[in-house]
Structure formats: structure tokens, C-alpha cells
XYZ file of C-alpha atoms in Angstrom:
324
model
C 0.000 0.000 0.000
C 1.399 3.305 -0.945
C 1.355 6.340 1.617
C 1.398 9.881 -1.130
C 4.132 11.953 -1.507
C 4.076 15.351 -0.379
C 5.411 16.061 -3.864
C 2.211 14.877 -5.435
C 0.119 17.019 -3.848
C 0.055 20.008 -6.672
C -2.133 23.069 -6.529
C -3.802 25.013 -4.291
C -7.115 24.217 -4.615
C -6.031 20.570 -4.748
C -7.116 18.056 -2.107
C -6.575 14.889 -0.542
C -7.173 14.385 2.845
C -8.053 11.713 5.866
C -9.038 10.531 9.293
C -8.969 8.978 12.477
C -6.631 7.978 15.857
C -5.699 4.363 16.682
C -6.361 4.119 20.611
C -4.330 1.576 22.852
C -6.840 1.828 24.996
C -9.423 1.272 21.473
C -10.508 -2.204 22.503
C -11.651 -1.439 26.712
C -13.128 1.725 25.889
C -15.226 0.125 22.935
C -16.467 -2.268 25.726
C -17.227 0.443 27.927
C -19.439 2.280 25.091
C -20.878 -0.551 25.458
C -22.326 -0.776 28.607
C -24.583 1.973 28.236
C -27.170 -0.357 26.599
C -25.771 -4.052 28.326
C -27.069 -5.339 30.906
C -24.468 -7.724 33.033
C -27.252 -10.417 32.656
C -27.411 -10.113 28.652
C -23.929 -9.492 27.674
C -22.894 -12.428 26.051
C -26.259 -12.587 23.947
C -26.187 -8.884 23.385
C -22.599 -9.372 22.121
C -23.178 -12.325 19.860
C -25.810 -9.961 18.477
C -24.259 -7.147 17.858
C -21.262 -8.553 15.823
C -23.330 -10.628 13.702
C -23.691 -9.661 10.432
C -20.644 -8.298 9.365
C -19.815 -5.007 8.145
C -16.817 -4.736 6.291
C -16.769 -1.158 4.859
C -18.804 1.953 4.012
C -18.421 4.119 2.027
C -18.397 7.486 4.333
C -18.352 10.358 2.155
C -18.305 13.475 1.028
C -21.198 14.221 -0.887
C -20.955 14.618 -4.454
C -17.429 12.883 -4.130
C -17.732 9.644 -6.459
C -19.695 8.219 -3.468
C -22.471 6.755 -5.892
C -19.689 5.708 -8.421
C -18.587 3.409 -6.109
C -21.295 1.785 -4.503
C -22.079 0.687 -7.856
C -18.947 -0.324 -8.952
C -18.347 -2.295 -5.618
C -21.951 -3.889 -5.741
C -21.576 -5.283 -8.890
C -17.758 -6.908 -7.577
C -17.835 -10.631 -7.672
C -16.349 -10.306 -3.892
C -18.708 -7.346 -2.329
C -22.035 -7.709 -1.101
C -23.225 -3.915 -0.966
C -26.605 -2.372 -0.031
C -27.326 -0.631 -3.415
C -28.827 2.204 -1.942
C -27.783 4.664 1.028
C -28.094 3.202 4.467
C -27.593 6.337 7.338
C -29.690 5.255 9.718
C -26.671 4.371 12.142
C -26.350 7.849 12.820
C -29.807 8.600 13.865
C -30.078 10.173 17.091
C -33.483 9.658 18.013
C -32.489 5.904 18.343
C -30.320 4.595 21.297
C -26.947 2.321 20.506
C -29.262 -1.021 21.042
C -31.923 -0.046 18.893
C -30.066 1.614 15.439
C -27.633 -1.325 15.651
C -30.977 -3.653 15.974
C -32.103 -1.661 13.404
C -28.763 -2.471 10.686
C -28.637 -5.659 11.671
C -32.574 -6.418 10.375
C -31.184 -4.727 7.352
C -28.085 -6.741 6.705
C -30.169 -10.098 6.967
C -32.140 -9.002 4.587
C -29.633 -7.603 2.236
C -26.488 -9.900 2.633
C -27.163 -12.767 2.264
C -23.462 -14.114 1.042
C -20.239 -14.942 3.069
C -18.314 -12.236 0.974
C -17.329 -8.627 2.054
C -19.858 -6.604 3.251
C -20.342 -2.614 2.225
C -22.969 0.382 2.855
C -22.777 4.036 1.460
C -23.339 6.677 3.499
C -21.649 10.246 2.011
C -22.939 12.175 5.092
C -21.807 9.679 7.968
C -18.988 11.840 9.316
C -21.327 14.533 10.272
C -22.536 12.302 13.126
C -20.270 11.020 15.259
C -23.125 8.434 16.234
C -22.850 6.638 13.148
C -18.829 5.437 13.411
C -19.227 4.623 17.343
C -21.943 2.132 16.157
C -20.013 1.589 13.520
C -17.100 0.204 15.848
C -19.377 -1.837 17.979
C -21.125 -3.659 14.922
C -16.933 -4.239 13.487
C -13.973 -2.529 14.986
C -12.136 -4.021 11.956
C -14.290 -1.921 9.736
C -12.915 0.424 6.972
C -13.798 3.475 5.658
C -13.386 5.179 1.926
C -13.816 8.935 2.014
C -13.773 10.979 -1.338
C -12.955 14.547 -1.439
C -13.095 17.294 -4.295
C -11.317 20.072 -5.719
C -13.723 22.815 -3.292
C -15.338 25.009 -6.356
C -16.391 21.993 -8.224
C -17.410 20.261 -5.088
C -19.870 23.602 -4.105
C -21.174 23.009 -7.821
C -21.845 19.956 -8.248
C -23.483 20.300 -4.622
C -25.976 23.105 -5.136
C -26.703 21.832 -8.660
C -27.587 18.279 -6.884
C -30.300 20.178 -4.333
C -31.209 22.410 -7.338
C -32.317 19.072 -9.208
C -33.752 16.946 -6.249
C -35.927 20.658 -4.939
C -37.274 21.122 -8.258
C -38.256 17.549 -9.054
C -39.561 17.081 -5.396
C -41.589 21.013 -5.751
C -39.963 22.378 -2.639
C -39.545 25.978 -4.033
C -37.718 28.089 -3.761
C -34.389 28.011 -4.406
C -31.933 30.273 -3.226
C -29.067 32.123 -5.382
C -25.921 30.588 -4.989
C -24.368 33.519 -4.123
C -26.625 33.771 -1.185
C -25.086 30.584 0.501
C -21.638 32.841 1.315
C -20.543 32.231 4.991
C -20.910 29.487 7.463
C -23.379 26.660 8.323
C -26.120 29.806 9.751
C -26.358 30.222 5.525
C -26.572 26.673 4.356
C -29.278 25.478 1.873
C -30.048 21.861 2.186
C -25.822 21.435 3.414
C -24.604 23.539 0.993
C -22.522 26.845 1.780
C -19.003 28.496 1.182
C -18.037 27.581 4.380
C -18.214 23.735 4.107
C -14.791 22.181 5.227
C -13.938 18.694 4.509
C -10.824 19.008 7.424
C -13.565 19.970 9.882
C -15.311 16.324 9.536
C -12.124 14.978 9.855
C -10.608 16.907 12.327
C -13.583 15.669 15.042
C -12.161 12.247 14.675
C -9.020 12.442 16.251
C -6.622 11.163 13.982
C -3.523 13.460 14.176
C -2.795 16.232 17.124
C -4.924 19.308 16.681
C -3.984 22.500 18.561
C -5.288 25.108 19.699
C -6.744 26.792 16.588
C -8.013 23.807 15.117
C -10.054 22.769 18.531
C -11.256 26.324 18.381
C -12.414 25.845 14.799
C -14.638 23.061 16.232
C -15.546 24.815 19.060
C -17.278 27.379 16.993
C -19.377 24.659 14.982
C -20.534 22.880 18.020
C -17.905 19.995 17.002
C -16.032 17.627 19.338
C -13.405 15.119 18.814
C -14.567 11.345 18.467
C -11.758 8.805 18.292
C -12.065 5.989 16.521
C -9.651 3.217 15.188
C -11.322 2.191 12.179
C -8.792 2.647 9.301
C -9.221 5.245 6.350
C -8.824 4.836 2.406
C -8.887 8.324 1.071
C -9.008 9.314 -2.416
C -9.716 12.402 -4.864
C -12.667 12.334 -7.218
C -10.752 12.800 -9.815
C -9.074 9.492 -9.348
C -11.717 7.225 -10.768
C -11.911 8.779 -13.835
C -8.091 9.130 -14.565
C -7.382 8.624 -18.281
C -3.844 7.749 -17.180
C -4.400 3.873 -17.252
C -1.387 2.846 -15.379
C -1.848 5.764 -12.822
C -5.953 4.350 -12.628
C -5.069 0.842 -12.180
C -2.443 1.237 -9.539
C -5.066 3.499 -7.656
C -7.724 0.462 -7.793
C -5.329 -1.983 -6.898
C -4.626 0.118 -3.626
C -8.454 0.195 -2.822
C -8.172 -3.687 -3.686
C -5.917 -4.523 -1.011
C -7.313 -2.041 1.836
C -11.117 -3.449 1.172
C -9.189 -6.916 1.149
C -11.019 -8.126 -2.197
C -9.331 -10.958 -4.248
C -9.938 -10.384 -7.623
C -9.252 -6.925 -9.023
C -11.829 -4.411 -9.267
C -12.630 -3.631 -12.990
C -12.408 0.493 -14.287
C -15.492 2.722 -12.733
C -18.075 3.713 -14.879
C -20.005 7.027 -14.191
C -23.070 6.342 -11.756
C -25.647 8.458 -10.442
C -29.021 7.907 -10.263
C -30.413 11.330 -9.079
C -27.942 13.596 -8.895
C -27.684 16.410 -11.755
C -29.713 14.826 -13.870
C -32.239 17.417 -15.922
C -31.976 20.857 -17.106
C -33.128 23.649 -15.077
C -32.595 27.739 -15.477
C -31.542 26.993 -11.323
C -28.355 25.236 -12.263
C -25.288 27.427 -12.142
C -22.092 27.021 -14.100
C -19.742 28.626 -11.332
C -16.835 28.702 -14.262
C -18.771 32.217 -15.515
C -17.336 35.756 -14.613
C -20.355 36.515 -12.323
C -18.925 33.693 -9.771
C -15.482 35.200 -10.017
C -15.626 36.153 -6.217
C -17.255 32.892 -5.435
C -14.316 31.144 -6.984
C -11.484 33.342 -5.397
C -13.113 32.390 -1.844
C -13.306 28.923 -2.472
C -10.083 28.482 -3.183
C -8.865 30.232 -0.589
C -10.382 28.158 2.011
C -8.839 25.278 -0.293
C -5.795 26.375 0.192
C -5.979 26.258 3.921
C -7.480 22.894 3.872
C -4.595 21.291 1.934
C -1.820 22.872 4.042
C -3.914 21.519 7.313
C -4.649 18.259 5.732
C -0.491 17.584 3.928
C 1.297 18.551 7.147
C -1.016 17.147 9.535
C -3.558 14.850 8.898
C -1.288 12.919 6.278
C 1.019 11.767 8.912
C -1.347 9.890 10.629
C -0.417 5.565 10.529
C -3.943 4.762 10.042
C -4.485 7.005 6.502
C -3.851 5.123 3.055
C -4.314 6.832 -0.410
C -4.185 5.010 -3.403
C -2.118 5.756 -6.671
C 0.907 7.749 -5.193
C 2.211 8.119 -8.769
């Protein structure tokens, strides 16, 4: 498996980033999450129960990141069993540990019903720290393969997604795009200027974070979660790289971290809902009118990468595939 060069990381507005801390202590305090829905009486029943199915892998995100891409892909793998549509309901907080993990695992019987490795997507799983605890408790083996995006195509792409979905679902109106400049307070369905792919990743304690960067979650009502699952991360851009050595080394890397025998065949361009139609509403952010729009963006991309090379890089427990 290949860790990236610091040399490959080119541009500015270019971004690759990761997540998550490897605790000594990772197996006790998993048990002691635990407890909060055990009962001393139960725990060996409770425990057979909540390992059983497996759960090998999701697919955690971000949004309009190649997320759909690859559940496809995966699904159709002669060695993944995946859920073919989004499955977030780990995260839910108006269900207790006991009940959403009761909850998945009615789901998995129903949906794997093979021996081979086991795979849900959920793009907006890192928002809720919820999801990956449960996550840990169901498999602390589990992996996760996070996508991320150059940031002006990724705001794009993201308003033109809820632009599509709004209209075809009649939940008027729609706001501007330039309206959406600031922090989460401006959001429109999750999309904003202010969107951060290192805050998500930040929260799960993978690498040191300071002073400044515990501030930045302080201000979004963030908090770090630790968790030891291990982290694939990759760039959009990378499943659709015409360089055919440079694509098939990248899905050989994926290949070995998901721990799939045979090799996992070029990735075709899959969406079922997203973009799809031609509204007025859709913006292309490329014209002079979103000049300013573009300057901000990558601005704040800028700061991402330099967070996200010198720190979150180093961590042991990040792999990215296709260092060349």
C-alpha cells in the first residue's frame, strides 16, 4: 500500500485528505461504550448480536465525491455484497446504541445474504459522530473510503444536486448561490461556502490538533470522536483518470485495503439522481459573475490542503491510493 508523496500534492485548490486515531486503549473503551445499553445479565447474547452480520466497509463520504460511483462499482464486484442504496440510519439520534444497531442488523439479513465482504454508502456519515461509534461496535475491523473534491467543483456539483432533487420534489424556492456565502447559519439543504472537509475529519481524532483547530470546532458545536477504524482516502478525480497505469495502480490500492481478491474492474459514471435534468436553477460557477465565489473557495482550499499535507497525512492509520 502506498502512503502519497508530499510532492504529489500540486495546486492550491487541490485536495486529498483523511481521518482517524488508533487508541491503545481502542478495545476497553469500545467495551465500555458498550455498557450503556448491556445489561451484566445479557452481555454475552447482546454481544453475539451485535457482531453478527458483518460489516466490512462503508463508504463514508463526502457528498458529491464519487460516493455513488462506487457503490455501484463495488456492488456489482464478484467479492462485495453492498446495499445498493444509502443506508444512514446508524447515525440517527433519536435511536439509542441497542436499537439503530438492531435496526442495521434487520437490514443486513435481509440484504447480505453471502459470506463475501460486506459494504454500505453513506456520504454524510462523518457529520454524526453516532454513526462510526456504532459503527465500531457492529466491526472494529471496519474500513472506511472517504472521497474529497477540488472545493469550487465540489460547491457546484453540490448546489446543482439540491437544485435538481428541490425542483423535481416542488420544494420551491431556491436560493441564489451567491446567497449561501458564509458558514453553516447560511446553508441550503448542506450547501454553503463555508463547508470544510478538514472539519469532519478533524472531530475524529486522527492526528494532534492545537489550539486553533479545537477552536475551529468549538465554533461549529464539534467535538473530537476517536475511533480506530482505518481510512482509504481518495480524490474524485481518481476514478476517472485517463492515465491507465496511474488508474489501475489506484484500484489496486483500494483492492488490497477493502481486502477483495480479484481486481476491481475500471469505474463507470453512476448516479441515479444527482444532476440529472436541465433547469434555469443550475449554475455554471466557471462564468465571470462567480469570479468572487471562486477566489473564496479556493482560498479556504488552500488552507485545507496545508492543514490536511502537514497534519492529517502523517497519521499511521491514513492510506491513499495511486501515489504516482
Amino acid at each position: 500500500m502506498r502512503k502519497i508523496s508530499r510532492g504529489s500534492i500540486a495546486g492550491a485548490c487541490s485536495i486529498i485528505f483523511g481521518l482517524v486515531f488508533l487508541s491503545r486503549n481502542s478495545m476497553r473503551n469500545n467495551f465500555i461504550r458498550m455498557e450503556e445499553y448491556m445489561n451484566v445479565n445479557e452481555e454475552h447474547e447482546k454481544l453475539e448480536r451485535y457482531t453478527a452480520p458483518s460489516l466490512d466497509f462503508i463508504i463514508a463520504g463526502f457528498p458529491k465525491c464519487g460516493t455513488s460511483t462506487l457503490l455501484y462499482s463495488l456492488g456489482e464486484h464478484d467479492d462485495v455484497e453492498m446495499r445498493q442504496t444509502e443506508y444512514c440510519a446508524l447515525g440517527r439520534n433519536n435511536m439509542n446504541n441497542s436499537e439503530a444497531i438492531e435496526a442495521f442488523n434487520v437490514m443486513a439479513k435481509e440484504e447480505f445474504q453471502t459470506q463475501l465482504i460486506h459494504g454500505i454508502k453513506c456520504p454524510v456519515s462523518l457529520r454524526f459522530p453516532k454513526f462510526l461509534e456504532r459503527l465500531e461496535m457492529i466491526n472494529e475491523n471496519a474500513k472506511l473510503v472517504i472521497g474529497v473534491r477540488h472545493p469550487v467543483l465540489f460547491f457546484q456539483s453540490y448546489y446543482n444536486y439540491r437544485v435538481v432533487s428541490t425542483i423535481k420534489g416542488k420544494k420551491l424556492p431556491i436560493p441564489d448561490i451567491r446567497d449561501l456565502v458564509g458558514g453553516s447559519d447560511k446553508a441550503w439543504r448542506g450547501v454553503y461556502t463555508g463547508y470544510k472537509f478538514e472539519d469532519k475529519l478533524m472531530q475524529l481524532g486522527k492526528v494532534h490538533l492545537d489550539v486553533d483547530d479545537m477552536t475551529e470546532l468549538a465554533k461549529k458545536n464539534m467535538s473530537l470522536s476517536p475511533t480506530p477504524l482505518k481510512v482509504f482516502l481518495y480524490d474524485v478525480s481518481q476514478l476517472q483518470d485517463p492515465d491507465k497505469s496511474r488508474n489501475s495502480d489506484f484500484r489496486s490500492d483500494l483492492q488490497q485495503f477493502l481486502g477483495i481478491e480479484k481486481k476491481i474492474e475500471p469505474f463507470g459514471m453512476r448516479n441515479v439522481v444527482a444532476n440529472q435534468g436541465n433547469f434555469s436553477e443550475m449554475v455554471d460557477i466557471c462564468e465571470d459573475k462567480y469570479k468572487d465565489l471562486r477566489v473564496r473557495l479556493c482560498k479556504q482550499g488552500e488552507k485545507s490542503f496545508h492543514w490536511i499535507r502537514d497534519k492529517f497525512l502523517t497519521s499511521q492509520d491514513v492510506v491513499t491510493g495511486g501515489s504516482r
